[in-house]
Amino acid sequence: MKNLAARLLLLAMVMATSGCAGVQSALMPSGEEAIEVDLLFWTITGISALITGLVVVLVAVAMYGTPRWRARLDRDWIVWGGGIVFPVVVLTGVFIYGLIVLRSGDVRVREAEAPGITVVGKRWWWEVVYTGPDGEPVTTANELRIPAGRPIAIRLESDNVIHSFWVPRLAGKLDMIPGRSNVLTLQATEPGLSRGQCAEYCGGAHALMAFYVEVLPEEEYDDWLAHEASDARPPESEQEIRGQEVFMRNGCGACHSIRGTEANGVIGPDLTHLGSRHSLAAAALPNSKAAIAAWIFENQHIKPENLMPEYRIFEPEELNAVAAYLESLE
Ligand code: CUA
């Protein structure tokens, strides 16, 4: 029986922790702030587990102990000490530790250079604006790339409702509030991929408002940014040329921009280098030609309430051509 209970407890622990594994796990920190939050979490969890164990032992002694042991618990100081002094000391200590962790974020904000990246919360995706090599803004969407090692200040804004920017592996969350500019500093310890998620309920497709953060080695970052600042690759194959023509003719450019073409809409995500991103539609879909076609044709089924209408007017040939064109935009 005892064996069974132990096994069930182990199983529950494994199930609870496996739910947090991977690119979006606060328990696998890869940023300075997340490492501090992780340590705070394990410290509080450890203290709580120790105290729970102690209470269980004391209850067991009080219920089943010998009369001599039970008499030892029957003292006033146990109530004063264990019921008031001990909790006040422990909770004050944990509280101060929590404040120190909070404050160290402020220090990082001061150390970081002025924000060169702005992320704007949209319904329900993320607009990302970098400062390009020549100082011009470079707009992209639903993916953030930052260099490893140094503190990167990111300006967080919204022009609609409140969102919350959270990349659990890198740092704590910070709200994006209309009319305000909040600054969050990310300092990734090593290159790698993390996933972020909007952490404030913001309406219809809130649950599908996610994104990827790719941390690049410092020396690769500048090359990547220079490429990101460049215009879109012109269509090459016959199908891509046909796709661009269908895209322009059907007014897709009224909402989406593809730099270097006549598409200059600012309502939906910029598509200039769509093909190089990890996901589509704010991490709602993997990035593939089939997924692009599916998104255009039945996006309300994939991400209900998103603000893009479904384009069911396209013939299969047109749909494939548009998808091939957009996929080629690396
Ligand atoms: Cu944006 Cu929730």
mmCIF file of C-alpha atoms and ligand atoms in Angstrom:
data_model
loop_
_atom_site.group_PDB
_atom_site.id
_atom_site.type_symbol
_atom_site.label_atom_id
_atom_site.label_comp_id
_atom_site.label_asym_id
_atom_site.label_seq_id
_atom_site.Cartn_x
_atom_site.Cartn_y
_atom_site.Cartn_z
ATOM 1 C CA MET A 1 0.000 0.000 0.000
ATOM 2 C CA LYS A 2 2.791 2.378 0.989
ATOM 3 C CA ASN A 3 4.659 1.351 -2.143
ATOM 4 C CA LEU A 4 1.601 2.161 -4.273
ATOM 5 C CA ALA A 5 1.217 5.591 -2.671
ATOM 6 C CA ALA A 6 4.887 6.349 -3.325
ATOM 7 C CA ARG A 7 4.520 5.288 -6.960
ATOM 8 C CA LEU A 8 1.403 7.407 -7.443
ATOM 9 C CA LEU A 9 3.188 10.400 -5.936
ATOM 10 C CA LEU A 10 6.164 9.873 -8.259
ATOM 11 C CA LEU A 11 3.844 9.530 -11.263
ATOM 12 C CA ALA A 12 2.019 12.753 -10.323
ATOM 13 C CA MET A 13 5.325 14.599 -10.022
ATOM 14 C CA VAL A 14 6.577 13.332 -13.400
ATOM 15 C CA MET A 15 3.289 14.280 -15.084
ATOM 16 C CA ALA A 16 3.277 17.717 -13.490
ATOM 17 C CA THR A 17 6.830 18.549 -14.547
ATOM 18 C CA SER A 18 6.694 17.012 -18.049
ATOM 19 C CA GLY A 19 3.891 19.462 -18.861
ATOM 20 C CA CYS A 20 6.437 22.267 -18.551
ATOM 21 C CA ALA A 21 9.242 20.765 -20.642
ATOM 22 C CA GLY A 22 10.702 22.315 -23.750
ATOM 23 C CA VAL A 23 10.889 25.680 -25.445
ATOM 24 C CA GLN A 24 8.331 27.371 -23.210
ATOM 25 C CA SER A 25 9.439 26.086 -19.821
ATOM 26 C CA ALA A 26 10.228 28.446 -16.971
ATOM 27 C CA LEU A 27 11.979 25.425 -15.429
ATOM 28 C CA MET A 28 14.540 25.342 -18.256
ATOM 29 C CA PRO A 29 15.769 28.944 -17.992
ATOM 30 C CA SER A 30 18.067 30.359 -20.647
ATOM 31 C CA GLY A 31 18.078 34.020 -19.634
ATOM 32 C CA GLU A 32 19.609 35.856 -16.672
ATOM 33 C CA GLU A 33 16.264 36.964 -15.264
ATOM 34 C CA ALA A 34 14.624 33.563 -15.775
ATOM 35 C CA ILE A 35 17.542 31.887 -13.966
ATOM 36 C CA GLU A 36 16.939 34.134 -10.949
ATOM 37 C CA VAL A 37 13.192 33.483 -11.052
ATOM 38 C CA ASP A 38 13.901 29.736 -11.332
ATOM 39 C CA LEU A 39 16.155 29.831 -8.267
ATOM 40 C CA LEU A 40 13.502 31.787 -6.345
ATOM 41 C CA PHE A 41 10.904 29.188 -7.362
ATOM 42 C CA TRP A 42 13.003 26.224 -6.224
ATOM 43 C CA THR A 43 14.003 27.962 -2.983
ATOM 44 C CA ILE A 44 10.358 28.641 -2.081
ATOM 45 C CA THR A 45 9.330 25.145 -3.195
ATOM 46 C CA GLY A 46 12.118 23.602 -1.085
ATOM 47 C CA ILE A 47 11.217 25.637 2.008
ATOM 48 C CA SER A 48 7.527 24.799 1.539
ATOM 49 C CA ALA A 49 8.288 21.082 1.170
ATOM 50 C CA LEU A 50 10.451 21.084 4.306
ATOM 51 C CA ILE A 51 7.779 22.856 6.343
ATOM 52 C CA THR A 52 5.045 20.568 5.007
ATOM 53 C CA GLY A 53 7.157 17.547 5.982
ATOM 54 C CA LEU A 54 7.769 18.995 9.441
ATOM 55 C CA VAL A 55 4.045 19.669 9.981
ATOM 56 C CA VAL A 56 3.153 16.137 8.856
ATOM 57 C CA VAL A 57 5.670 14.678 11.328
ATOM 58 C CA LEU A 58 4.350 16.857 14.171
ATOM 59 C CA VAL A 59 0.743 15.893 13.382
ATOM 60 C CA ALA A 60 1.737 12.222 13.338
ATOM 61 C CA VAL A 61 3.475 12.598 16.711
ATOM 62 C CA ALA A 62 0.455 14.432 18.150
ATOM 63 C CA MET A 63 -1.929 11.718 16.948
ATOM 64 C CA TYR A 64 0.064 8.505 17.342
ATOM 65 C CA GLY A 65 3.101 9.365 19.495
ATOM 66 C CA THR A 66 3.836 7.952 22.928
ATOM 67 C CA PRO A 67 2.370 9.943 25.866
ATOM 68 C CA ARG A 68 5.875 11.245 26.618
ATOM 69 C CA TRP A 69 6.304 12.670 23.107
ATOM 70 C CA ARG A 70 2.802 14.078 23.046
ATOM 71 C CA ALA A 71 3.479 15.843 26.334
ATOM 72 C CA ARG A 72 6.509 17.501 24.730
ATOM 73 C CA LEU A 73 4.281 19.092 22.126
ATOM 74 C CA ASP A 74 1.935 20.383 24.781
ATOM 75 C CA ARG A 75 3.910 23.561 25.486
ATOM 76 C CA ASP A 76 2.992 27.204 25.016
ATOM 77 C CA TRP A 77 6.239 28.037 23.240
ATOM 78 C CA ILE A 78 5.355 25.567 20.467
ATOM 79 C CA VAL A 79 2.318 27.700 19.672
ATOM 80 C CA TRP A 80 4.179 31.012 19.929
ATOM 81 C CA GLY A 81 7.302 29.834 18.231
ATOM 82 C CA GLY A 82 5.833 27.558 15.569
ATOM 83 C CA GLY A 83 2.651 29.526 14.985
ATOM 84 C CA ILE A 84 3.900 33.111 14.978
ATOM 85 C CA VAL A 85 7.668 33.666 15.231
ATOM 86 C CA PHE A 86 8.715 30.956 12.748
ATOM 87 C CA PRO A 87 6.229 31.921 9.973
ATOM 88 C CA VAL A 88 6.988 35.636 10.379
ATOM 89 C CA VAL A 89 10.748 35.047 10.093
ATOM 90 C CA VAL A 90 10.497 32.623 7.158
ATOM 91 C CA LEU A 91 7.918 34.636 5.191
ATOM 92 C CA THR A 92 9.799 37.904 5.750
ATOM 93 C CA GLY A 93 13.000 36.277 4.511
ATOM 94 C CA VAL A 94 11.306 34.924 1.389
ATOM 95 C CA PHE A 95 9.615 38.282 0.792
ATOM 96 C CA ILE A 96 12.929 40.161 0.968
ATOM 97 C CA TYR A 97 14.548 37.608 -1.343
ATOM 98 C CA GLY A 98 11.649 38.112 -3.801
ATOM 99 C CA LEU A 99 12.153 41.890 -3.700
ATOM 100 C CA ILE A 100 15.873 41.461 -4.422
ATOM 101 C CA VAL A 101 15.049 39.320 -7.481
ATOM 102 C CA LEU A 102 12.566 41.978 -8.637
ATOM 103 C CA ARG A 103 15.130 44.751 -8.208
ATOM 104 C CA SER A 104 17.892 42.987 -10.100
ATOM 105 C CA GLY A 105 15.655 43.341 -13.183
ATOM 106 C CA ASP A 106 15.823 47.135 -12.726
ATOM 107 C CA VAL A 107 19.621 46.987 -12.675
ATOM 108 C CA ARG A 108 19.609 45.083 -15.982
ATOM 109 C CA VAL A 109 17.246 47.650 -17.503
ATOM 110 C CA ARG A 110 19.731 50.409 -16.598
ATOM 111 C CA GLU A 111 22.678 48.470 -18.019
ATOM 112 C CA ALA A 112 21.027 47.733 -21.350
ATOM 113 C CA GLU A 113 21.464 50.075 -24.276
ATOM 114 C CA ALA A 114 18.451 52.128 -25.391
ATOM 115 C CA PRO A 115 15.736 49.932 -26.914
ATOM 116 C CA GLY A 116 16.453 49.171 -30.546
ATOM 117 C CA ILE A 117 13.546 46.745 -30.760
ATOM 118 C CA THR A 118 9.859 47.480 -30.239
ATOM 119 C CA VAL A 119 7.225 44.767 -29.969
ATOM 120 C CA VAL A 120 3.621 45.896 -30.438
ATOM 121 C CA GLY A 121 0.808 43.643 -29.245
ATOM 122 C CA LYS A 122 -1.870 43.276 -31.930
ATOM 123 C CA ARG A 123 -5.090 41.296 -32.027
ATOM 124 C CA TRP A 124 -3.785 38.532 -31.997
ATOM 125 C CA TRP A 125 -0.237 38.659 -33.194
ATOM 126 C CA TRP A 126 2.983 40.587 -32.571
ATOM 127 C CA GLU A 127 4.490 43.339 -34.658
ATOM 128 C CA VAL A 128 8.251 43.500 -34.201
ATOM 129 C CA VAL A 129 10.178 46.612 -35.264
ATOM 130 C CA TYR A 130 13.982 46.581 -35.259
ATOM 131 C CA THR A 131 16.312 49.471 -35.817
ATOM 132 C CA GLY A 132 18.064 48.474 -39.027
ATOM 133 C CA PRO A 133 21.779 48.858 -39.789
ATOM 134 C CA ASP A 134 21.192 52.353 -41.233
ATOM 135 C CA GLY A 135 18.902 53.458 -38.397
ATOM 136 C CA GLU A 136 15.717 52.881 -40.388
ATOM 137 C CA PRO A 137 12.882 50.841 -38.796
ATOM 138 C CA VAL A 138 12.640 47.249 -40.030
ATOM 139 C CA THR A 139 9.209 45.733 -39.485
ATOM 140 C CA THR A 140 8.545 42.036 -39.140
ATOM 141 C CA ALA A 141 6.124 39.913 -37.140
ATOM 142 C CA ASN A 142 5.563 37.063 -34.738
ATOM 143 C CA GLU A 143 9.193 36.278 -34.174
ATOM 144 C CA LEU A 144 11.953 37.927 -32.233
ATOM 145 C CA ARG A 145 15.654 37.403 -32.838
ATOM 146 C CA ILE A 146 18.193 38.715 -30.367
ATOM 147 C CA PRO A 147 21.930 38.243 -29.886
ATOM 148 C CA ALA A 148 23.126 36.043 -27.013
ATOM 149 C CA GLY A 149 25.048 37.421 -24.076
ATOM 150 C CA ARG A 150 24.251 41.092 -23.840
ATOM 151 C CA PRO A 151 21.218 42.784 -22.274
ATOM 152 C CA ILE A 152 18.686 43.770 -24.921
ATOM 153 C CA ALA A 153 16.042 46.296 -23.944
ATOM 154 C CA ILE A 154 12.741 45.764 -25.698
ATOM 155 C CA ARG A 155 10.027 48.373 -25.798
ATOM 156 C CA LEU A 156 6.588 46.834 -25.322
ATOM 157 C CA GLU A 157 3.530 48.643 -26.630
ATOM 158 C CA SER A 158 -0.057 48.080 -27.705
ATOM 159 C CA ASP A 159 -2.413 50.080 -29.892
ATOM 160 C CA ASN A 160 -5.542 48.138 -28.936
ATOM 161 C CA VAL A 161 -6.125 46.154 -25.731
ATOM 162 C CA ILE A 162 -3.774 45.000 -22.958
ATOM 163 C CA HIS A 163 -1.490 42.103 -23.835
ATOM 164 C CA SER A 164 1.337 40.606 -21.820
ATOM 165 C CA PHE A 165 4.699 39.647 -23.266
ATOM 166 C CA TRP A 166 6.096 36.505 -21.691
ATOM 167 C CA VAL A 167 9.001 34.296 -22.704
ATOM 168 C CA PRO A 168 9.281 31.993 -19.666
ATOM 169 C CA ARG A 169 12.757 30.702 -20.561
ATOM 170 C CA LEU A 170 14.190 34.214 -20.779
ATOM 171 C CA ALA A 171 12.464 36.537 -18.307
ATOM 172 C CA GLY A 172 9.352 37.385 -16.342
ATOM 173 C CA LYS A 173 6.279 38.776 -18.050
ATOM 174 C CA LEU A 174 5.483 42.435 -18.683
ATOM 175 C CA ASP A 175 2.210 43.974 -19.822
ATOM 176 C CA MET A 176 1.745 45.872 -23.090
ATOM 177 C CA ILE A 177 -0.588 48.713 -22.234
ATOM 178 C CA PRO A 178 -2.198 51.073 -24.781
ATOM 179 C CA GLY A 179 -0.704 54.561 -24.463
ATOM 180 C CA ARG A 180 2.313 53.375 -22.498
ATOM 181 C CA SER A 181 5.808 52.198 -23.300
ATOM 182 C CA ASN A 182 7.137 49.490 -20.990
ATOM 183 C CA VAL A 183 10.702 48.284 -21.278
ATOM 184 C CA LEU A 184 11.726 44.682 -20.651
ATOM 185 C CA THR A 185 15.326 43.567 -20.758
ATOM 186 C CA LEU A 186 16.154 40.134 -22.137
ATOM 187 C CA GLN A 187 19.615 38.754 -21.553
ATOM 188 C CA ALA A 188 19.883 35.298 -23.053
ATOM 189 C CA THR A 189 22.738 33.155 -21.791
ATOM 190 C CA GLU A 190 23.135 31.022 -24.931
ATOM 191 C CA PRO A 191 21.856 30.650 -28.502
ATOM 192 C CA GLY A 192 18.687 28.602 -28.871
ATOM 193 C CA LEU A 193 14.966 28.682 -29.479
ATOM 194 C CA SER A 194 12.344 29.764 -26.946
ATOM 195 C CA ARG A 195 8.607 30.188 -27.231
ATOM 196 C CA GLY A 196 6.620 33.051 -25.791
ATOM 197 C CA GLN A 197 2.930 33.460 -25.176
ATOM 198 C CA CYS A 198 0.567 36.348 -24.540
ATOM 199 C CA ALA A 199 -0.089 36.106 -20.812
ATOM 200 C CA GLU A 200 -3.021 38.496 -20.459
ATOM 201 C CA TYR A 201 -6.464 37.577 -21.731
ATOM 202 C CA CYS A 202 -7.005 39.888 -24.702
ATOM 203 C CA GLY A 203 -10.115 38.543 -26.425
ATOM 204 C CA GLY A 204 -10.954 36.007 -29.128
ATOM 205 C CA ALA A 205 -7.696 34.392 -30.191
ATOM 206 C CA HIS A 206 -5.674 35.141 -27.037
ATOM 207 C CA ALA A 207 -4.765 31.484 -26.535
ATOM 208 C CA LEU A 208 -3.256 31.357 -30.046
ATOM 209 C CA MET A 209 -1.177 34.509 -29.630
ATOM 210 C CA ALA A 210 2.302 33.057 -29.274
ATOM 211 C CA PHE A 211 5.697 33.624 -30.885
ATOM 212 C CA TYR A 212 9.215 32.295 -31.080
ATOM 213 C CA VAL A 213 12.386 33.932 -29.874
ATOM 214 C CA GLU A 214 15.551 32.806 -31.563
ATOM 215 C CA VAL A 215 18.714 33.720 -29.727
ATOM 216 C CA LEU A 216 21.563 34.000 -32.234
ATOM 217 C CA PRO A 217 25.303 33.953 -31.609
ATOM 218 C CA GLU A 218 26.410 37.573 -31.368
ATOM 219 C CA GLU A 219 28.387 37.447 -34.646
ATOM 220 C CA GLU A 220 25.420 36.070 -36.636
ATOM 221 C CA TYR A 221 22.952 38.652 -35.401
ATOM 222 C CA ASP A 222 24.194 41.603 -37.472
ATOM 223 C CA ASP A 223 24.177 39.545 -40.683
ATOM 224 C CA TRP A 224 20.669 38.369 -39.931
ATOM 225 C CA LEU A 225 19.460 41.923 -39.246
ATOM 226 C CA ALA A 226 21.046 43.181 -42.491
ATOM 227 C CA HIS A 227 19.186 40.451 -44.379
ATOM 228 C CA GLU A 228 15.944 41.221 -42.543
ATOM 229 C CA ALA A 229 16.291 44.886 -43.539
ATOM 230 C CA SER A 230 16.611 43.969 -47.222
ATOM 231 C CA ASP A 231 13.697 43.915 -49.648
ATOM 232 C CA ALA A 232 11.824 40.731 -50.442
ATOM 233 C CA ARG A 233 13.346 38.239 -52.841
ATOM 234 C CA PRO A 234 11.664 38.621 -56.256
ATOM 235 C CA PRO A 235 9.641 35.596 -57.449
ATOM 236 C CA GLU A 236 11.672 33.215 -59.615
ATOM 237 C CA SER A 237 9.755 30.126 -60.687
ATOM 238 C CA GLU A 238 6.699 30.370 -62.896
ATOM 239 C CA GLN A 239 4.507 29.367 -59.956
ATOM 240 C CA GLU A 240 6.007 32.037 -57.701
ATOM 241 C CA ILE A 241 5.482 34.704 -60.360
ATOM 242 C CA ARG A 242 1.900 33.542 -60.756
ATOM 243 C CA GLY A 243 1.519 33.594 -56.942
ATOM 244 C CA GLN A 244 2.717 37.180 -56.681
ATOM 245 C CA GLU A 245 0.309 38.193 -59.414
ATOM 246 C CA VAL A 246 -2.648 36.507 -57.632
ATOM 247 C CA PHE A 247 -1.551 38.100 -54.319
ATOM 248 C CA MET A 248 -1.471 41.622 -55.784
ATOM 249 C CA ARG A 249 -4.605 41.259 -57.911
ATOM 250 C CA ASN A 250 -6.749 40.147 -54.966
ATOM 251 C CA GLY A 251 -5.843 43.065 -52.757
ATOM 252 C CA CYS A 252 -3.767 41.146 -50.191
ATOM 253 C CA GLY A 253 -1.378 44.113 -50.219
ATOM 254 C CA ALA A 254 -4.044 46.352 -48.693
ATOM 255 C CA CYS A 255 -3.404 44.655 -45.333
ATOM 256 C CA HIS A 256 0.075 43.120 -45.728
ATOM 257 C CA SER A 257 3.412 44.604 -46.685
ATOM 258 C CA ILE A 258 6.051 42.911 -48.790
ATOM 259 C CA ARG A 259 8.918 45.367 -49.020
ATOM 260 C CA GLY A 260 10.124 45.908 -52.565
ATOM 261 C CA THR A 261 6.649 45.311 -54.020
ATOM 262 C CA GLU A 262 3.516 47.429 -54.248
ATOM 263 C CA ALA A 263 2.058 45.588 -51.204
ATOM 264 C CA ASN A 264 2.325 48.115 -48.375
ATOM 265 C CA GLY A 265 -0.613 47.459 -46.035
ATOM 266 C CA VAL A 266 -0.091 47.941 -42.333
ATOM 267 C CA ILE A 267 -3.136 46.151 -40.892
ATOM 268 C CA GLY A 268 -1.806 42.597 -40.912
ATOM 269 C CA PRO A 269 1.665 41.123 -40.337
ATOM 270 C CA ASP A 270 4.525 42.156 -42.641
ATOM 271 C CA LEU A 271 5.319 39.265 -44.996
ATOM 272 C CA THR A 272 8.643 40.435 -46.462
ATOM 273 C CA HIS A 273 10.632 37.475 -45.102
ATOM 274 C CA LEU A 274 7.750 35.195 -44.113
ATOM 275 C CA GLY A 275 9.475 32.071 -45.442
ATOM 276 C CA SER A 276 12.314 32.391 -42.930
ATOM 277 C CA ARG A 277 10.094 32.371 -39.844
ATOM 278 C CA HIS A 278 9.524 29.426 -37.544
ATOM 279 C CA SER A 279 5.749 29.642 -37.573
ATOM 280 C CA LEU A 280 2.664 31.185 -39.133
ATOM 281 C CA ALA A 281 -0.127 33.193 -37.570
ATOM 282 C CA ALA A 282 1.623 33.880 -34.246
ATOM 283 C CA ALA A 283 2.791 30.287 -33.763
ATOM 284 C CA ALA A 284 -0.641 28.858 -34.530
ATOM 285 C CA LEU A 285 0.785 26.779 -37.406
ATOM 286 C CA PRO A 286 4.174 25.431 -38.458
ATOM 287 C CA ASN A 287 5.612 27.306 -41.431
ATOM 288 C CA SER A 288 5.086 25.296 -44.611
ATOM 289 C CA LYS A 289 3.536 25.772 -48.026
ATOM 290 C CA ALA A 290 0.586 23.551 -47.080
ATOM 291 C CA ALA A 291 0.043 25.539 -43.878
ATOM 292 C CA ILE A 292 0.118 28.864 -45.761
ATOM 293 C CA ALA A 293 -2.523 27.566 -48.183
ATOM 294 C CA ALA A 294 -4.644 26.213 -45.328
ATOM 295 C CA TRP A 295 -4.373 29.525 -43.495
ATOM 296 C CA ILE A 296 -5.548 31.577 -46.500
ATOM 297 C CA PHE A 297 -8.417 29.187 -47.187
ATOM 298 C CA GLU A 298 -9.760 28.390 -43.695
ATOM 299 C CA ASN A 299 -8.013 30.565 -41.120
ATOM 300 C CA GLN A 300 -11.203 31.072 -39.084
ATOM 301 C CA HIS A 301 -11.246 27.328 -38.485
ATOM 302 C CA ILE A 302 -7.555 27.330 -37.491
ATOM 303 C CA LYS A 303 -7.638 30.485 -35.345
ATOM 304 C CA PRO A 304 -11.255 31.496 -34.673
ATOM 305 C CA GLU A 305 -12.014 35.242 -34.526
ATOM 306 C CA ASN A 306 -8.686 36.328 -36.031
ATOM 307 C CA LEU A 307 -9.152 39.490 -38.075
ATOM 308 C CA MET A 308 -8.204 38.063 -41.496
ATOM 309 C CA PRO A 309 -11.116 36.950 -43.677
ATOM 310 C CA GLU A 310 -11.011 33.514 -45.302
ATOM 311 C CA TYR A 311 -10.264 33.556 -49.011
ATOM 312 C CA ARG A 312 -12.351 30.711 -50.327
ATOM 313 C CA ILE A 313 -12.577 32.362 -53.741
ATOM 314 C CA PHE A 314 -9.242 30.987 -54.941
ATOM 315 C CA GLU A 315 -8.990 28.055 -57.322
ATOM 316 C CA PRO A 316 -6.629 25.345 -55.981
ATOM 317 C CA GLU A 317 -4.066 26.384 -58.589
ATOM 318 C CA GLU A 318 -4.181 30.028 -57.423
ATOM 319 C CA LEU A 319 -3.991 29.035 -53.757
ATOM 320 C CA ASN A 320 -0.943 26.847 -54.393
ATOM 321 C CA ALA A 321 0.732 29.607 -56.349
ATOM 322 C CA VAL A 322 0.209 32.203 -53.590
ATOM 323 C CA ALA A 323 1.490 29.732 -50.986
ATOM 324 C CA ALA A 324 4.549 28.948 -53.113
ATOM 325 C CA TYR A 325 5.256 32.675 -53.540
ATOM 326 C CA LEU A 326 4.914 33.467 -49.828
ATOM 327 C CA GLU A 327 6.998 30.440 -48.834
ATOM 328 C CA SER A 328 9.765 31.626 -51.162
ATOM 329 C CA LEU A 329 10.068 34.928 -49.273
ATOM 330 C CA GLU A 330 13.031 33.985 -47.137
HETATM 331 CU CU1 CUA B 1 -2.747 39.150 -26.397
HETATM 332 CU CU2 CUA B 1 -3.662 37.726 -24.778
#
